[in-house]
Amino acid sequence: MLSVGIIGASGYTGAELLRLLYNHPQARVDLITSRKYAGKPLGECFPSLGGWDLTFESHEDEAVLARTDVVFTALPHQTSMDVVPRLLERGKRVIDLSADFRFNDAAVYEAHYGPHACPELLAEAVYGLTEVRGAEVARARLVGNPGCYPTSVLLPLLPLLLEKAVCPEGLIADSKSGVSGAGREASLGTLYCEVNEGFKAYKVGGHRHTPEMEAQLSRTASAPVRLLFTPHLVPMDRGILSTIYAVPCEGVTAQRVAEIWREFYRDAAFVRVGKGDALASTAYVRGTNGCVLGAVDQAERGRIVLLSAIDNLVKGASGQAVQNMNRMMGWDEDLGLRAMPLFP
Amino acid sequence: MLSVGIIGASGYTGAELLRLLYNHPQARVDLITSRKYAGKPLGECFPSLGGWDLTFESHEDEAVLARTDVVFTALPHQTSMDVVPRLLERGKRVIDLSADFRFNDAAVYEAHYGPHACPELLAEAVYGLTEVRGAEVARARLVGNPGCYPTSVLLPLLPLLLEKAVCPEGLIADSKSGVSGAGREASLGTLYCEVNEGFKAYKVGGHRHTPEMEAQLSRTASAPVRLLFTPHLVPMDRGILSTIYAVPCEGVTAQRVAEIWREFYRDAAFVRVGKGDALASTAYVRGTNGCVLGAVDQAERGRIVLLSAIDNLVKGASGQAVQNMNRMMGWDEDLGLRAMPLFP
Amino acid sequence: MLSVGIIGASGYTGAELLRLLYNHPQARVDLITSRKYAGKPLGECFPSLGGWDLTFESHEDEAVLARTDVVFTALPHQTSMDVVPRLLERGKRVIDLSADFRFNDAAVYEAHYGPHACPELLAEAVYGLTEVRGAEVARARLVGNPGCYPTSVLLPLLPLLLEKAVCPEGLIADSKSGVSGAGREASLGTLYCEVNEGFKAYKVGGHRHTPEMEAQLSRTASAPVRLLFTPHLVPMDRGILSTIYAVPCEGVTAQRVAEIWREFYRDAAFVRVGKGDALASTAYVRGTNGCVLGAVDQAERGRIVLLSAIDNLVKGASGQAVQNMNRMMGWDEDLGLRAMPLFP
Amino acid sequence: MLSVGIIGASGYTGAELLRLLYNHPQARVDLITSRKYAGKPLGECFPSLGGWDLTFESHEDEAVLARTDVVFTALPHQTSMDVVPRLLERGKRVIDLSADFRFNDAAVYEAHYGPHACPELLAEAVYGLTEVRGAEVARARLVGNPGCYPTSVLLPLLPLLLEKAVCPEGLIADSKSGVSGAGREASLGTLYCEVNEGFKAYKVGGHRHTPEMEAQLSRTASAPVRLLFTPHLVPMDRGILSTIYAVPCEGVTAQRVAEIWREFYRDAAFVRVGKGDALASTAYVRGTNGCVLGAVDQAERGRIVLLSAIDNLVKGASGQAVQNMNRMMGWDEDLGLRAMPLFP
């Protein structure tokens, strides 16, 4: 049984890690930390998880950091980077859910998030988009778990760029996310009455997931790729749907795109390709680590439309983190993650 | 591996049975039927389940009825009773999710649902409130799976009646349910825009779950018990919260009620007792077979308030059905059902 | 044109006062204040109202308090009482939306809210349940606008107590409210993801609207009346439905109750009585000052069920406040408030 | 007082026409029809409107068609065209809310909707996008009220095409709509549990509003314009947000776009231009006839992002219809439509 810790377990990604690991046959959660809830039982923070006998500790305590074999860090950006080096020094393998280890180029990180405390680790950190970087993940000591929007955008786009099926120019990703992506901090903007019965665009042209996506797209295309990314907020708890507009390369149709996806993801447990927009709903992956893809021709308008849906808390965060742990341990990538969506 | 069939699998309880059985370590779904979808793949009816390679058949076909060892019938009331005898004749054990086998007294059934096609089976059918009738369930050939509202009301009340902690007179259950309880038939009343952003009472004084609850309360109290039951519709997918007003017997407090519950349910995997109203939310059982209970004193007003929350599709229907199957097979009652709630 | 001010206009009741007064033919909003937004345009606080050219001021400024003829105070409890005397000294008529002037008995107020700064005003303050206290409201200098839950419970109950149609003993009000009742302060408990897709009971047996209701019920019954009140939170923005259980007096039926209501409210513009539970939905009053009532017999269970729905922000707060202003000015009570519900 | 009729008043656009006209100072609803509800009171179809004493009639009755001065037809596509000529023959002025009179070219209509019964009327019918075609509307006998999506897309785009601020090539409109746009017919796809907590794309590349938009864009640009349009369904009742990607002409910035809009809409009562994405939420127009616009530069990616939000039932249907009536009568366009949004 692998002993696992979660540093910063009082947010939604922490809760989701707990939910997923509860049923994992090979991993056991032996440590959860939270500055705010240190010393308190899990149920005080999450009554839904109160049937599980776990108590928050403080990650300030060095003895705490010494425990467990694999650690998930689910701290805010700019905070993870203070803890992760201490974990690595103690020989832990770390999967970090913040943005702190998603960039290989410290300058890009610093332009969008602030100074980096341990830029020397960035070269080593593996970008944990499991289906694409699985081999690297398997060997990694430190995985930077991808952002939710990037996961939904990169899974459809990377194979198409690799196959030169779509042009790297003119990419547009119009993404829509449920509210849990905003985290569990009390703020006016995510109050029920501020969000419910409304749909809005936000941070248009300025969301920090743009550089993360552009870095990965560029790496795959072996050339600088620009992405126009527009995030929106949907009045629902979970789910991201990304509608991506791309210029297809000569002769590339939706059918060809589906073939490329099916081939690329033939061994991937969680990617499912549908016909046209038949699967283009977040409801079809709710609560699971799945990603559903679809493509629709719009050749007469010079574009192909790519559709991708994930659960932002699972494939977009905690589920992918567990999937990365599975790869790091040499297990099947879907160990403990096999599940059908909660519908309705 | 137990071979399992689901007759009438195109509704929400059918989908939920499939979701739950997908992860069951000892049961395998070998048969799903639907009149409407016969011959079509599961994913055409439920795209969320489309990754599972199952095809609907027709239960009109006798050969179909001959297959599998245990059968869940998830047909409408008045329809199950035509199929269940044919299954029993073929030696199947049956868990019926309709109301057709919930009553021992055919007259009561017929007063509320219509003529019964096989009243002779009612004496044999076991009311599958697992925590309370588990021993009978274990031996049963035919289980009538309880209604969703009754499950939420009987779990808190039956132990208190047994212990004479509350009076059998003057019971009031004010219950609130998510919309999935209304099923998957297209109807004006359950359209999104008719339900969303509204809260309503319905069938006040006339809901068919009242006689079901009164029959079980009376059996437990060994005397006729009346229950004033008021159902309400909540704009959400899943969950029932019942707020129950009872007259406490001399000296009975909320603390004593909690003790009775803890004692009565000491071996029950799914019942959790909280302090006061701390757990009185459907969010704390979402997607699981759990039932959370709480009690609050109102002695100065001559009452005790009992609170009970379940997921109507799981503990209120398909989860309890699987729990009953587990008991019928002699397995742990929570086999395949251990899970933490989906939150958020 | 009456010049009107709103002290504390940055919360939901403030916004709703603005929405309603925008269309009032005889009143003009000349003043809005907010400590937090002082000096900023209305649209910065409420983008939805940004088309209206108003700027927040500070009510700390004495010159500000000297302006306008009628003032709505929409400040938190314990804060209003510091401002209201200063307004009255300047000859304003005041409608206070906090709890600070809802009690005639300072001791009761202080037991639930804290010390009162000007208990001498309590004798004068009129409880602004307009349909019931309209004559007093018309003459009042200071109106304490009722709480949202009390409005929904008292409108059905007071006429029945007056007519001795229901017993003053054994009253139970099971109430369900949308989230806007919790106000606009950022807090964990009212985040979208904490509330959405869940239904919960809260403050069972301990909500501060209980003494407010008991005081009014007792006044009407001319005897101490106890009410068992259980509030619940519904995942929706607006609306309260109260389900009230009462013991009918000899021979009183739902039909008789409807007659009493129709007679009592024959001149009331906003109360509508339906048949049984036909109108028992918050959707039927959304965005309006209406209150819909219904009654269902449960004589065989010794009770009558009373159903009442309002929009908590309108009839339960700002709409009733405007209605009170109309009565204070001698205008038709529905001036500026005539509207059909927003449905869907 | 203008006498007004609504043919086909039992759907959501009918209900919304009623809500809006209830407060109109110059128009009175004297006639409502419905095949299904003929002979029944309005409240039986819409309990929320039950306080209004109106009874459905049948539009099969010629005497019915002879009444009232102005008629709104809110019938399904392919049905309106059977009634409208009979109304025109009787000298009525007609505002049709179906698609039947939105196209000048019968061939385009027929390619997407089916055979047209009175193509000769298409040349006369005015496309009722009031802010753009107001002068024609004022003189019209027959107005084809625009579709909801087209309204949200054309209001931002037409002035920019006229000013040659954006290229007519490469236009993409990614639109998101609340569920009421799907109408009030009982269907599986719009059941609460099918829609809630999910976000999906639908009819990608094949929605019938595409030709409607392309016709208007082409007319304005005096050249064939193609639009890539992707509709999505948001789990909320009302509202459309369109995110539009356009290639800006040389030197055109978001600031310039805002200037063009402000100038073009300087006399328009309902259009409001915000800074960047500050107003890009459907919550800011809920229940009103408003349209909020915003633009964000993405020059480094070769695009400008245009954002537009309306309430699909008001500006996208019934509100614009009333606005058109106002123009036809020579009244202020906002008569009876001045209102602040319902928030929350």
PDB file of C-alpha atoms in Angstrom, chain C residues 12 15-16 18-19 22-23 43 46-52 180 184 192 196-197 237-238 272 278-279 283-287 311 313-314 338-344, chain D residues 12 15-16 18-19 22-23 43 46-52 180 184 192 196-197 237-238 272 278-279 283-287 311 313-314 338-344:
ATOM      1  CA  TYR C  12     -29.366  42.899  -2.164  1.00  0.00           C
ATOM      2  CA  ALA C  15     -30.430  46.863  -5.073  1.00  0.00           C
ATOM      3  CA  GLU C  16     -34.001  45.674  -4.995  1.00  0.00           C
ATOM      4  CA  LEU C  18     -33.492  50.685  -6.457  1.00  0.00           C
ATOM      5  CA  ARG C  19     -35.005  48.345  -9.032  1.00  0.00           C
ATOM      6  CA  TYR C  22     -36.801  53.134 -10.662  1.00  0.00           C
ATOM      7  CA  ASN C  23     -40.308  52.728 -11.983  1.00  0.00           C
ATOM      8  CA  GLY C  43     -22.641  50.620 -11.531  1.00  0.00           C
ATOM      9  CA  PHE C  46     -24.148  46.693  -9.272  1.00  0.00           C
ATOM     10  CA  PRO C  47     -23.249  46.560 -12.974  1.00  0.00           C
ATOM     11  CA  SER C  48     -26.849  45.592 -13.660  1.00  0.00           C
ATOM     12  CA  LEU C  49     -27.910  49.038 -12.431  1.00  0.00           C
ATOM     13  CA  GLY C  50     -25.049  50.850 -14.146  1.00  0.00           C
ATOM     14  CA  GLY C  51     -27.349  52.561 -16.615  1.00  0.00           C
ATOM     15  CA  TRP C  52     -28.661  54.673 -13.753  1.00  0.00           C
ATOM     16  CA  SER C 180     -30.424  35.950  -1.421  1.00  0.00           C
ATOM     17  CA  ARG C 184     -24.257  39.896  -0.128  1.00  0.00           C
ATOM     18  CA  TYR C 192     -22.048  28.934  -5.285  1.00  0.00           C
ATOM     19  CA  ASN C 196     -25.775  24.575  -5.425  1.00  0.00           C
ATOM     20  CA  GLU C 197     -27.240  21.079  -5.830  1.00  0.00           C
ATOM     21  CA  ASP C 237     -31.825  33.101  -5.823  1.00  0.00           C
ATOM     22  CA  ARG C 238     -35.216  34.210  -4.589  1.00  0.00           C
ATOM     23  CA  ARG C 272     -53.895  35.864  -3.977  1.00  0.00           C
ATOM     24  CA  ALA C 278     -52.314  24.975  -6.864  1.00  0.00           C
ATOM     25  CA  LEU C 279     -50.377  28.190  -6.274  1.00  0.00           C
ATOM     26  CA  ALA C 283     -42.153  30.783  -9.136  1.00  0.00           C
ATOM     27  CA  TYR C 284     -45.582  32.355  -9.188  1.00  0.00           C
ATOM     28  CA  VAL C 285     -44.456  35.488  -7.344  1.00  0.00           C
ATOM     29  CA  ARG C 286     -40.887  35.841  -8.617  1.00  0.00           C
ATOM     30  CA  GLY C 287     -39.847  39.455  -8.809  1.00  0.00           C
ATOM     31  CA  ASP C 311     -40.361  36.658  -3.131  1.00  0.00           C
ATOM     32  CA  LEU C 313     -36.460  40.294  -1.662  1.00  0.00           C
ATOM     33  CA  VAL C 314     -39.748  41.917  -2.670  1.00  0.00           C
ATOM     34  CA  ARG C 338     -47.907  46.496 -10.177  1.00  0.00           C
ATOM     35  CA  ALA C 339     -46.130  43.758 -12.101  1.00  0.00           C
ATOM     36  CA  MET C 340     -46.459  40.227 -13.347  1.00  0.00           C
ATOM     37  CA  PRO C 341     -43.925  37.652 -12.167  1.00  0.00           C
ATOM     38  CA  LEU C 342     -40.853  36.882 -14.200  1.00  0.00           C
ATOM     39  CA  PHE C 343     -41.552  33.383 -15.482  1.00  0.00           C
ATOM     40  CA  PRO C 344     -39.547  31.543 -16.457  1.00  0.00           C
TER      41      PRO C 344
ATOM     42  CA  TYR D  12     -42.703  31.334 -23.179  1.00  0.00           C
ATOM     43  CA  ALA D  15     -46.053  34.688 -21.475  1.00  0.00           C
ATOM     44  CA  GLU D  16     -43.299  37.251 -21.788  1.00  0.00           C
ATOM     45  CA  LEU D  18     -48.110  39.348 -21.508  1.00  0.00           C
ATOM     46  CA  ARG D  19     -45.745  40.268 -18.691  1.00  0.00           C
ATOM     47  CA  TYR D  22     -49.262  44.302 -18.532  1.00  0.00           C
ATOM     48  CA  ASN D  23     -47.423  47.487 -17.664  1.00  0.00           C
ATOM     49  CA  GLY D  43     -53.967  31.126 -15.067  1.00  0.00           C
ATOM     50  CA  PHE D  46     -49.519  30.183 -16.504  1.00  0.00           C
ATOM     51  CA  PRO D  47     -50.355  30.224 -12.799  1.00  0.00           C
ATOM     52  CA  SER D  48     -47.905  33.092 -12.416  1.00  0.00           C
ATOM     53  CA  LEU D  49     -50.211  35.217 -14.584  1.00  0.00           C
ATOM     54  CA  GLY D  50     -53.384  33.945 -12.956  1.00  0.00           C
ATOM     55  CA  GLY D  51     -54.126  37.263 -11.324  1.00  0.00           C
ATOM     56  CA  TRP D  52     -54.932  38.651 -14.762  1.00  0.00           C
ATOM     57  CA  SER D 180     -36.059  29.048 -22.385  1.00  0.00           C
ATOM     58  CA  ARG D 184     -42.223  25.118 -23.681  1.00  0.00           C
ATOM     59  CA  TYR D 192     -34.540  19.645 -15.795  1.00  0.00           C
ATOM     60  CA  ASN D 196     -28.997  21.001 -15.164  1.00  0.00           C
ATOM     61  CA  GLU D 197     -25.331  20.847 -14.162  1.00  0.00           C
ATOM     62  CA  ASP D 237     -33.546  30.075 -17.676  1.00  0.00           C
ATOM     63  CA  ARG D 238     -32.708  33.212 -19.608  1.00  0.00           C
ATOM     64  CA  ARG D 272     -25.174  49.985 -23.286  1.00  0.00           C
ATOM     65  CA  ALA D 278     -16.898  44.546 -17.690  1.00  0.00           C
ATOM     66  CA  LEU D 279     -20.516  44.132 -18.747  1.00  0.00           C
ATOM     67  CA  ALA D 283     -27.096  38.824 -15.421  1.00  0.00           C
ATOM     68  CA  TYR D 284     -26.840  42.491 -16.252  1.00  0.00           C
ATOM     69  CA  VAL D 285     -29.825  42.455 -18.601  1.00  0.00           C
ATOM     70  CA  ARG D 286     -32.022  39.798 -16.944  1.00  0.00           C
ATOM     71  CA  GLY D 287     -35.682  40.533 -17.484  1.00  0.00           C
ATOM     72  CA  ASP D 311     -32.173  38.385 -22.336  1.00  0.00           C
ATOM     73  CA  LEU D 313     -36.974  36.243 -24.061  1.00  0.00           C
ATOM     74  CA  VAL D 314     -36.969  40.044 -23.959  1.00  0.00           C
ATOM     75  CA  ARG D 338     -38.137  50.929 -19.015  1.00  0.00           C
ATOM     76  CA  ALA D 339     -36.902  48.660 -16.264  1.00  0.00           C
ATOM     77  CA  MET D 340     -33.870  47.711 -14.267  1.00  0.00           C
ATOM     78  CA  PRO D 341     -32.658  44.097 -14.423  1.00  0.00           C
ATOM     79  CA  LEU D 342     -33.739  41.572 -11.832  1.00  0.00           C
ATOM     80  CA  PHE D 343     -30.570  40.958  -9.861  1.00  0.00           C
ATOM     81  CA  PRO D 344     -30.107  38.634  -8.221  1.00  0.00           C
TER      82      PRO D 344
END
